[in-house]
Short mmCIF file of C-alpha atoms in Angstrom, two decimals:
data_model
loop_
_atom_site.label_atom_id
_atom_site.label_comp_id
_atom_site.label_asym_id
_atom_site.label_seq_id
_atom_site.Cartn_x
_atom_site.Cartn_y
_atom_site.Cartn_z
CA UNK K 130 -21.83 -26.53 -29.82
CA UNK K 131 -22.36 -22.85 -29.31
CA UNK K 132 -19.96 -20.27 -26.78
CA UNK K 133 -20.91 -18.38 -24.80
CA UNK K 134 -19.86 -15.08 -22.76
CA UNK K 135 -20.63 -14.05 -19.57
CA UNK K 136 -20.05 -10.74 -17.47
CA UNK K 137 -18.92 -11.94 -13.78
CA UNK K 138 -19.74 -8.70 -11.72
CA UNK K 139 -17.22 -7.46 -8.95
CA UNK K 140 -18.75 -7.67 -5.57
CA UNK K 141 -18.01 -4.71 -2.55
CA UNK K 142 -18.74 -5.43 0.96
CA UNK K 143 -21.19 -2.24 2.77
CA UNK K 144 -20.82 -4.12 6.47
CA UNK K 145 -18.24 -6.69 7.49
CA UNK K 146 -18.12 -7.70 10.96
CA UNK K 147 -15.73 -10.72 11.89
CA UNK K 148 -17.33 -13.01 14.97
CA UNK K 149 -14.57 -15.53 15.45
CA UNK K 150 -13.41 -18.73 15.03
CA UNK K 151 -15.36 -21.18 13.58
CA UNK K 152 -14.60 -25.52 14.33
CA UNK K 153 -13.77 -25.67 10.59
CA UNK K 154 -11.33 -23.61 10.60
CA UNK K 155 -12.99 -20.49 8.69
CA UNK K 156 -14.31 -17.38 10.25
CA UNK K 157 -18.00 -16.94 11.57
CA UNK K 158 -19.29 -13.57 9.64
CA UNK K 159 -21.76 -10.99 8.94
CA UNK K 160 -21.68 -9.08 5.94
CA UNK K 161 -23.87 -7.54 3.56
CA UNK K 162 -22.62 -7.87 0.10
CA UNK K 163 -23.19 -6.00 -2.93
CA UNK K 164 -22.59 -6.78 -6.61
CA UNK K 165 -21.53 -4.05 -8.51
CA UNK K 166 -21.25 -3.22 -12.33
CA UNK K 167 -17.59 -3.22 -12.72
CA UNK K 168 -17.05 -6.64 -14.72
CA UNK K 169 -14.68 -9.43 -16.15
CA UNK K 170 -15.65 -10.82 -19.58
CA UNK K 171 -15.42 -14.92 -19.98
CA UNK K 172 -15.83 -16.25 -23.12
CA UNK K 173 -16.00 -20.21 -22.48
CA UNK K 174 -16.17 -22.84 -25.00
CA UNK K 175 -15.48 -26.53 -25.83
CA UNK K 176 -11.88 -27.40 -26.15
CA UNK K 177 -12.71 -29.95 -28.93
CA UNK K 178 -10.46 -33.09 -26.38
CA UNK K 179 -10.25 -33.40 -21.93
CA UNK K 180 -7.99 -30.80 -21.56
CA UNK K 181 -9.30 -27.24 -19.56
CA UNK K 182 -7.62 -24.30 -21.31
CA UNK K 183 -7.75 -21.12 -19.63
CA UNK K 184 -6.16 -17.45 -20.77
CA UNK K 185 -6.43 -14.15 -19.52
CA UNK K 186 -4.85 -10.75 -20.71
CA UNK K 187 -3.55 -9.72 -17.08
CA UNK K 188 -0.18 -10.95 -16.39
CA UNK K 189 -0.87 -12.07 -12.61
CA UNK K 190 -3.95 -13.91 -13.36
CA UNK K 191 -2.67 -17.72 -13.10
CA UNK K 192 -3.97 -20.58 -16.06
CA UNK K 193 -3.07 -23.62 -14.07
CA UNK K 194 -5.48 -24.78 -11.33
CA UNK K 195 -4.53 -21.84 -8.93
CA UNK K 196 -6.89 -19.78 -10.79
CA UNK K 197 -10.32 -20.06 -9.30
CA UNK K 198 -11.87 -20.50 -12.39
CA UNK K 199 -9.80 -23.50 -13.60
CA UNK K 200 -10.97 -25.52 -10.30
CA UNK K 201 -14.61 -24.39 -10.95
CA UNK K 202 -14.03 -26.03 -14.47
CA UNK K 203 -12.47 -29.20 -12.47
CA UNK K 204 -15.16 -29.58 -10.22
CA UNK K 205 -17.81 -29.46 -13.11
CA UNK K 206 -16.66 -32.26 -15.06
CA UNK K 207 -16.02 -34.45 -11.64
CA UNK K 208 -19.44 -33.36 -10.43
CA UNK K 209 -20.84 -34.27 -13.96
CA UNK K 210 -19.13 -36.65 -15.15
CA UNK K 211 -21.19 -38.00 -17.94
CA UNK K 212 -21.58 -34.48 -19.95
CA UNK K 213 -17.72 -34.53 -19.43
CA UNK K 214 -17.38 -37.49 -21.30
CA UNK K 215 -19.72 -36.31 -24.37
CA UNK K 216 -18.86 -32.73 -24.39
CA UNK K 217 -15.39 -32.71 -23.67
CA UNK K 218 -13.06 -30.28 -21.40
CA UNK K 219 -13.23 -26.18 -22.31
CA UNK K 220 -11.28 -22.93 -23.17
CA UNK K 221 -12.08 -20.21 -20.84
CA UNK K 222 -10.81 -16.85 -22.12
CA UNK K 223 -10.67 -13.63 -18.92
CA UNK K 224 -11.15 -10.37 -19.89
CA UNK K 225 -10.08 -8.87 -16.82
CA UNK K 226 -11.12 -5.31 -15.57
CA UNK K 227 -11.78 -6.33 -11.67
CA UNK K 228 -8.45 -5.55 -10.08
CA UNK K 229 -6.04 -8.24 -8.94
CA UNK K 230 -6.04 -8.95 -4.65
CA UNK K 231 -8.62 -6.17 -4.74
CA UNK K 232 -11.14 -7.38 -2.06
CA UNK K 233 -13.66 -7.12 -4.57
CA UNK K 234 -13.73 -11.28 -5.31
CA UNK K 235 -13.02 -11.23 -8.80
CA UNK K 236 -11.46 -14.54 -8.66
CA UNK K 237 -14.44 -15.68 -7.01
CA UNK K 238 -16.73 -13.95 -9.31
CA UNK K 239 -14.94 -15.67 -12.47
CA UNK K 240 -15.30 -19.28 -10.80
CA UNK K 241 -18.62 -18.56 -10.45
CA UNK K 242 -19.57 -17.69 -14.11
CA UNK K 243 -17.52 -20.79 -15.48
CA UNK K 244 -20.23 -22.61 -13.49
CA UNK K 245 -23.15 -20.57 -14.65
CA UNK K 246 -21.38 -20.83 -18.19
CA UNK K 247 -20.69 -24.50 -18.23
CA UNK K 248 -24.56 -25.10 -16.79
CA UNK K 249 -25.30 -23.74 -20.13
CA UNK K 250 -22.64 -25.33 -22.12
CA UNK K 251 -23.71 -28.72 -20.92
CA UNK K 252 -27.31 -27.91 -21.06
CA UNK K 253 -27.10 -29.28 -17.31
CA UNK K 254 -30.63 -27.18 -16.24
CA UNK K 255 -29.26 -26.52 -12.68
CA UNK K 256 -30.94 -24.02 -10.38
CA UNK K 257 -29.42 -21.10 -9.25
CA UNK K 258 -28.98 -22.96 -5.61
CA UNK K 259 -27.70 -25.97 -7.21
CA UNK K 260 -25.05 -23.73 -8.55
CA UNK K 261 -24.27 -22.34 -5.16
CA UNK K 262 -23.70 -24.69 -3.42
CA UNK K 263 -21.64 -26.01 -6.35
CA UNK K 264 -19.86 -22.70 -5.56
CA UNK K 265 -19.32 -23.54 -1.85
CA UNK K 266 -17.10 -25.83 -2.47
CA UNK K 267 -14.71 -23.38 -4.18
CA UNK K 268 -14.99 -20.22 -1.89
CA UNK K 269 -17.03 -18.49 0.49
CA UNK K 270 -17.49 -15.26 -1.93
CA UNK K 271 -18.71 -17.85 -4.81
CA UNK K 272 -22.10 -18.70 -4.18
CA UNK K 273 -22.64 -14.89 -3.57
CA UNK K 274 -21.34 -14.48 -6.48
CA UNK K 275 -23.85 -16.54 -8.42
CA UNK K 276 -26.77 -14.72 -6.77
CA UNK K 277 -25.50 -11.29 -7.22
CA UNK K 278 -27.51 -8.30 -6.40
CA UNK K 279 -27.42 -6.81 -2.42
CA UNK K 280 -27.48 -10.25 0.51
CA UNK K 281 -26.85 -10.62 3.95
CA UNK K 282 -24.45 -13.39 4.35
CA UNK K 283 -23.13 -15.29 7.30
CA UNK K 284 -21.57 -18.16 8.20
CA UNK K 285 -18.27 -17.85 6.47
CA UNK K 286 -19.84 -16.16 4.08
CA UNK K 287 -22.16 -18.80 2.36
CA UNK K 288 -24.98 -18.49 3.94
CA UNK K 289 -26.95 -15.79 1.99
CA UNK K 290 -30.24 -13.91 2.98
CA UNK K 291 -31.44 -11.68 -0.02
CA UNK K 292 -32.40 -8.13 0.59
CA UNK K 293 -33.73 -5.29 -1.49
CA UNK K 294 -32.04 -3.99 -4.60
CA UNK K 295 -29.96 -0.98 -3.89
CA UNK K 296 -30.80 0.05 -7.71
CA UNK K 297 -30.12 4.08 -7.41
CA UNK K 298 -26.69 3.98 -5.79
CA UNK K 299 -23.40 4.55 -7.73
CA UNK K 300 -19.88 3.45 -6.73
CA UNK K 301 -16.27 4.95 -7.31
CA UNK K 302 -13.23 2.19 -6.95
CA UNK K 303 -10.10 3.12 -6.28
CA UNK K 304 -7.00 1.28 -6.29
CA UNK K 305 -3.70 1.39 -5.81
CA UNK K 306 -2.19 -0.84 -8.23
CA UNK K 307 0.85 -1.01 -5.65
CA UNK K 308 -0.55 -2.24 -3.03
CA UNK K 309 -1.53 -5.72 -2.41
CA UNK K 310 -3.07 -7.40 0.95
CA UNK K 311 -3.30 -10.40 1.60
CA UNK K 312 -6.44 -11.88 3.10
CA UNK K 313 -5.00 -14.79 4.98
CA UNK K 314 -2.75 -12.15 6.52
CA UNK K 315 -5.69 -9.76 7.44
CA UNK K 316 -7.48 -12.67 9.33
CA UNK K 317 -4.70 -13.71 11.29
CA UNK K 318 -3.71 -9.91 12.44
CA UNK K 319 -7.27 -9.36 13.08
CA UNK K 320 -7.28 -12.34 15.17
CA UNK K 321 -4.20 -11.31 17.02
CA UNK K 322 -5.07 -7.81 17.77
CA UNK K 323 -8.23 -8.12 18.75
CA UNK K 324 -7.50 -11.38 21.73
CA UNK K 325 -10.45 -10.12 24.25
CA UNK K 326 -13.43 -9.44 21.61
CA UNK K 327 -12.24 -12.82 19.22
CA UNK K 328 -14.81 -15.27 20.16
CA UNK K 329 -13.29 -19.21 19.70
CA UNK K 330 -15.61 -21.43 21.60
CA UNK K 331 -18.58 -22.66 18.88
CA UNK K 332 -21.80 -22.96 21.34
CA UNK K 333 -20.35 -19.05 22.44
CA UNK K 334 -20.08 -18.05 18.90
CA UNK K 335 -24.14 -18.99 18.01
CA UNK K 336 -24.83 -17.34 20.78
CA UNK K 337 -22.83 -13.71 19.63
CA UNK K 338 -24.41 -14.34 16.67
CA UNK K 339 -27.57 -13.47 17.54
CA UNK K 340 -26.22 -9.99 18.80
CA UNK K 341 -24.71 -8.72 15.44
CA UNK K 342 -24.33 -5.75 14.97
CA UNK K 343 -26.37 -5.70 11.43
CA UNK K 344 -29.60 -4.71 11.91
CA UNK K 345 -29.75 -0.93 11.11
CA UNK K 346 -28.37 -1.20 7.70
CA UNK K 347 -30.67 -4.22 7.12
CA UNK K 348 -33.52 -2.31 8.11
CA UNK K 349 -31.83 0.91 6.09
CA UNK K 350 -31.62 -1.20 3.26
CA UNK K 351 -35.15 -2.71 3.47
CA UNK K 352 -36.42 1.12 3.35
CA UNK K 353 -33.77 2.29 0.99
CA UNK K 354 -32.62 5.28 3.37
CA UNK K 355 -29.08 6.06 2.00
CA UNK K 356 -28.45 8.53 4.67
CA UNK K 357 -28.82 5.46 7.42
CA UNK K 358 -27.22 3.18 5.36
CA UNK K 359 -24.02 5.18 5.04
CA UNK K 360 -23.94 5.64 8.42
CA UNK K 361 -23.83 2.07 9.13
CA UNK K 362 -21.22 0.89 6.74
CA UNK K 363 -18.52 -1.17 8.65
CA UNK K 364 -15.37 -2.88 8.43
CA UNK K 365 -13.61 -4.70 10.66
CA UNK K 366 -10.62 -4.89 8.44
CA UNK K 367 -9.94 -1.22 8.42
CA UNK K 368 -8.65 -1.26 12.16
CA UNK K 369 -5.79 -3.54 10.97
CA UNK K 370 -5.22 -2.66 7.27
CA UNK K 371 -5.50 1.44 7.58
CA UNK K 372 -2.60 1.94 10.18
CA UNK K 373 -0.20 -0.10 7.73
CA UNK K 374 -1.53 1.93 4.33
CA UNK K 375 -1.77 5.65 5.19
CA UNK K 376 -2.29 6.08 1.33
CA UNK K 377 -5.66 4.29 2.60
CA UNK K 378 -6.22 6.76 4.91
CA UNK K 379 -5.81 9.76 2.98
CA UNK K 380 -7.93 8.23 0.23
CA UNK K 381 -10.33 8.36 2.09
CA UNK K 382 -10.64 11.25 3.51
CA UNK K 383 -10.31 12.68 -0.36
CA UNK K 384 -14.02 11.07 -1.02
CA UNK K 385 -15.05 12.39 2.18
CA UNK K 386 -14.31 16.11 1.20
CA UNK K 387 -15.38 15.51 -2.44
CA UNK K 388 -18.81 15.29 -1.33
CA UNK K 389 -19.19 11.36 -1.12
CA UNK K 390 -22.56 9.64 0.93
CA UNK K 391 -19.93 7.48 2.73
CA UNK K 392 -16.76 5.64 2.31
CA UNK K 393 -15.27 2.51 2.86
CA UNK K 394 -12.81 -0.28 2.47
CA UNK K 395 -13.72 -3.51 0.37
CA UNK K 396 -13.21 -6.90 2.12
CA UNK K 397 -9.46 -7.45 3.21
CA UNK K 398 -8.52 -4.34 1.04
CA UNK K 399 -7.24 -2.58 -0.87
CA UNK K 400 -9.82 -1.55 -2.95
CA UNK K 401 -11.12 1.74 -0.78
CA UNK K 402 -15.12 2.98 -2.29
CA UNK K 403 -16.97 6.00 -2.58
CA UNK K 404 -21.04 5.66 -2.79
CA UNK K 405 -22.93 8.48 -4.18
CA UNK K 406 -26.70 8.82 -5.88
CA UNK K 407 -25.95 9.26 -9.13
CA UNK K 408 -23.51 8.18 -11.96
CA UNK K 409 -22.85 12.20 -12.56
CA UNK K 410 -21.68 12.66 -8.99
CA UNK K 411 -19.30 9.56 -9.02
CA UNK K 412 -18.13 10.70 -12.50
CA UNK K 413 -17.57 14.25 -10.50
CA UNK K 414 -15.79 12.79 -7.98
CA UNK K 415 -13.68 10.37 -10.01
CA UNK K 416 -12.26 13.79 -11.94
CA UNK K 417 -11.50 15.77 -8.97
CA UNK K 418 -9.51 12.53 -7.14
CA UNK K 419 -7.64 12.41 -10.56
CA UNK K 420 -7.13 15.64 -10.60
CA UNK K 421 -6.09 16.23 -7.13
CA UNK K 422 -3.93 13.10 -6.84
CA UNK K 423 -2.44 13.02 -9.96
CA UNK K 424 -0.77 9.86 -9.25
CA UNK K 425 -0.28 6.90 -12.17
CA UNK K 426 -0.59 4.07 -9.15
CA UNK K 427 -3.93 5.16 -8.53
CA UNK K 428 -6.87 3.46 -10.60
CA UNK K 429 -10.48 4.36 -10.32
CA UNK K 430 -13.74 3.55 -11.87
CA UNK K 431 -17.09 4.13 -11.57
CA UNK K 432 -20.15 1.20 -10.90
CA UNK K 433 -23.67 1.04 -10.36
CA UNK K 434 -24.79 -1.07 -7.96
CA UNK K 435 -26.04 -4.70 -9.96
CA UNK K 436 -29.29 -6.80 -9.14
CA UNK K 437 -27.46 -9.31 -10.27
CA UNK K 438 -23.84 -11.38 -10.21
CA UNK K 439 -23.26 -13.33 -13.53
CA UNK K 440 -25.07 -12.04 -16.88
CA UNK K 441 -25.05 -13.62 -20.24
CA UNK K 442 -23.68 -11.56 -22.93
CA UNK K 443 -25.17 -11.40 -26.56
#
């Protein structure tokens, strides 16, 4: 039986507005997610016995079932369990270049090409839906992270509208390798700072939902007008994380006087972007933060936006 390797893309979020409370627990959303060429390489294979086998050359990234990518491979042989029993468990090898606690779900976007990749390993056929809503059972990010390419997404994330590709915009990352957020910790500061706007009652909730604040950049998005759609980029993390990071701030404000459409945090942090129009004025602006900075706890790269999530390498 063949490998085969798969680039999981890293996803940013361009709007991120947190409703409330939701009865299961989660947290009703609106975002509009973007996938984004900076990518982890999986090479997955059969293991030759049961066992699921996973390695990855960053020291954080966890090869017991902690790792998203592990449980993905779990719930594919429960889900299916007669290929299981003819093909056997897998070794899934992470070449990791999306950062660690990021907020750009590359733990999500791994889990989600193990499925893709084990679809194909097992000759299973699924659709692309069949696979997301595989992926729904693993993480809200993960069935975005099947689809790729630019969606609207609600719910807790996992419902997902598809809108135009954003195929002519460029990205710069930056990181501070330093500084780690926790998401769970975001949520629950959110929720506690923000008592009077932090809707809790369900039937109130499908109401507010219906009074998003989302339209513009859909509509910006629909008529690819960068100017409006950097205007409109939001997120509702930034009044919590940014007054406990200055470094955040300041980062920040560096794209904004290096010439940068618009800038913004990535999901619960700490991953702060920079979108511009082409890949020479995001290499341009990569240089001078570089330069300016100067600081070895800083990483940065430089993305195009992706019409896609999960692609199958040659």
């Amino acid at each position: 039986m063949r490998s085969y390797t798969l680039l999981a893309c890293a996803k940013i979020n361009l709007y991120l507005e947190i409703v409330g409370d939701r009865a299961d627990g989660y947290h009703e959303l609106a975002m509009i997610m973007q996938s984004v060429g900076l990518c982890d390489r999986l090479q997955i294979e059969p293991s030759g016995t049961d066992i699921i086998r996973i390695t990855c050359n960053h020291p954080d990234v966890p090869s017991d079932s902690s790792n998203l990518a592990y449980r993905a491979a779990e719930l594919m042989c429960s889900e299916f369990p007669e290929a299981f029993a003819q093909y056997g468990g897998v070794n899934i090898s992470i070449d990791k270049h999306i950062p660690v606690a990021a907020g750009l779900a590359g733990g999500s976007s791994n889990a989600a090409a193990v499925l893709v990749g084990m679809d194909l390993l097992w000759n299973l056929g699924l659709t692309q839906g069949e696979c997301e809503r595989l992926g729904e059972q693993l993480g809200s990010d993960v069935p975005f992270c099947v689809r790729g390419g630019t969606a609207l997404a609600t719910g807790r994330g996992e419902k997902l509208s598809p809108l135009p590709d954003l195929d002519q915009l460029y990205v710069v990352l930056a990181k501070y390798e330093s500084v780690k957020i926790s998401t769970a910790w975001a949520y629950k500061t959110y929720r506690n700072i923000d008592e009077e706007s932090y809707i809790r009652d369900p039937e109130h909730i499908e109401a507010y939902g219906q009074k998003v604040h989302s339209g513009p950049i859909v509509r910006a998005i629909a008529s690819k007008n960068h100017a409006i759609i950097t205007e409109e980029l939001r997120n509702d993390f930034e009044k919590i994380v940014l007054p406990e990071y200055p470094q955040l701030v300041a980062l920040k404000q560096r794209f904004i006087e290096a010439g940068a459409l618009g800038t913004l945090m990535s999901g619960s942090g700490s991953t702060i972007f920079a979108l511009t129009e082409s890949q020479a004025e995001a290499d341009r602006i990569k240089s001078d933060i570089e330069q300016q900075l100067n600081d070895p706890d800083l990483n940065l790269w430089v993305a195009q936006f992706s019409p896609t999530g999960i692609k199958v390498s040659d």
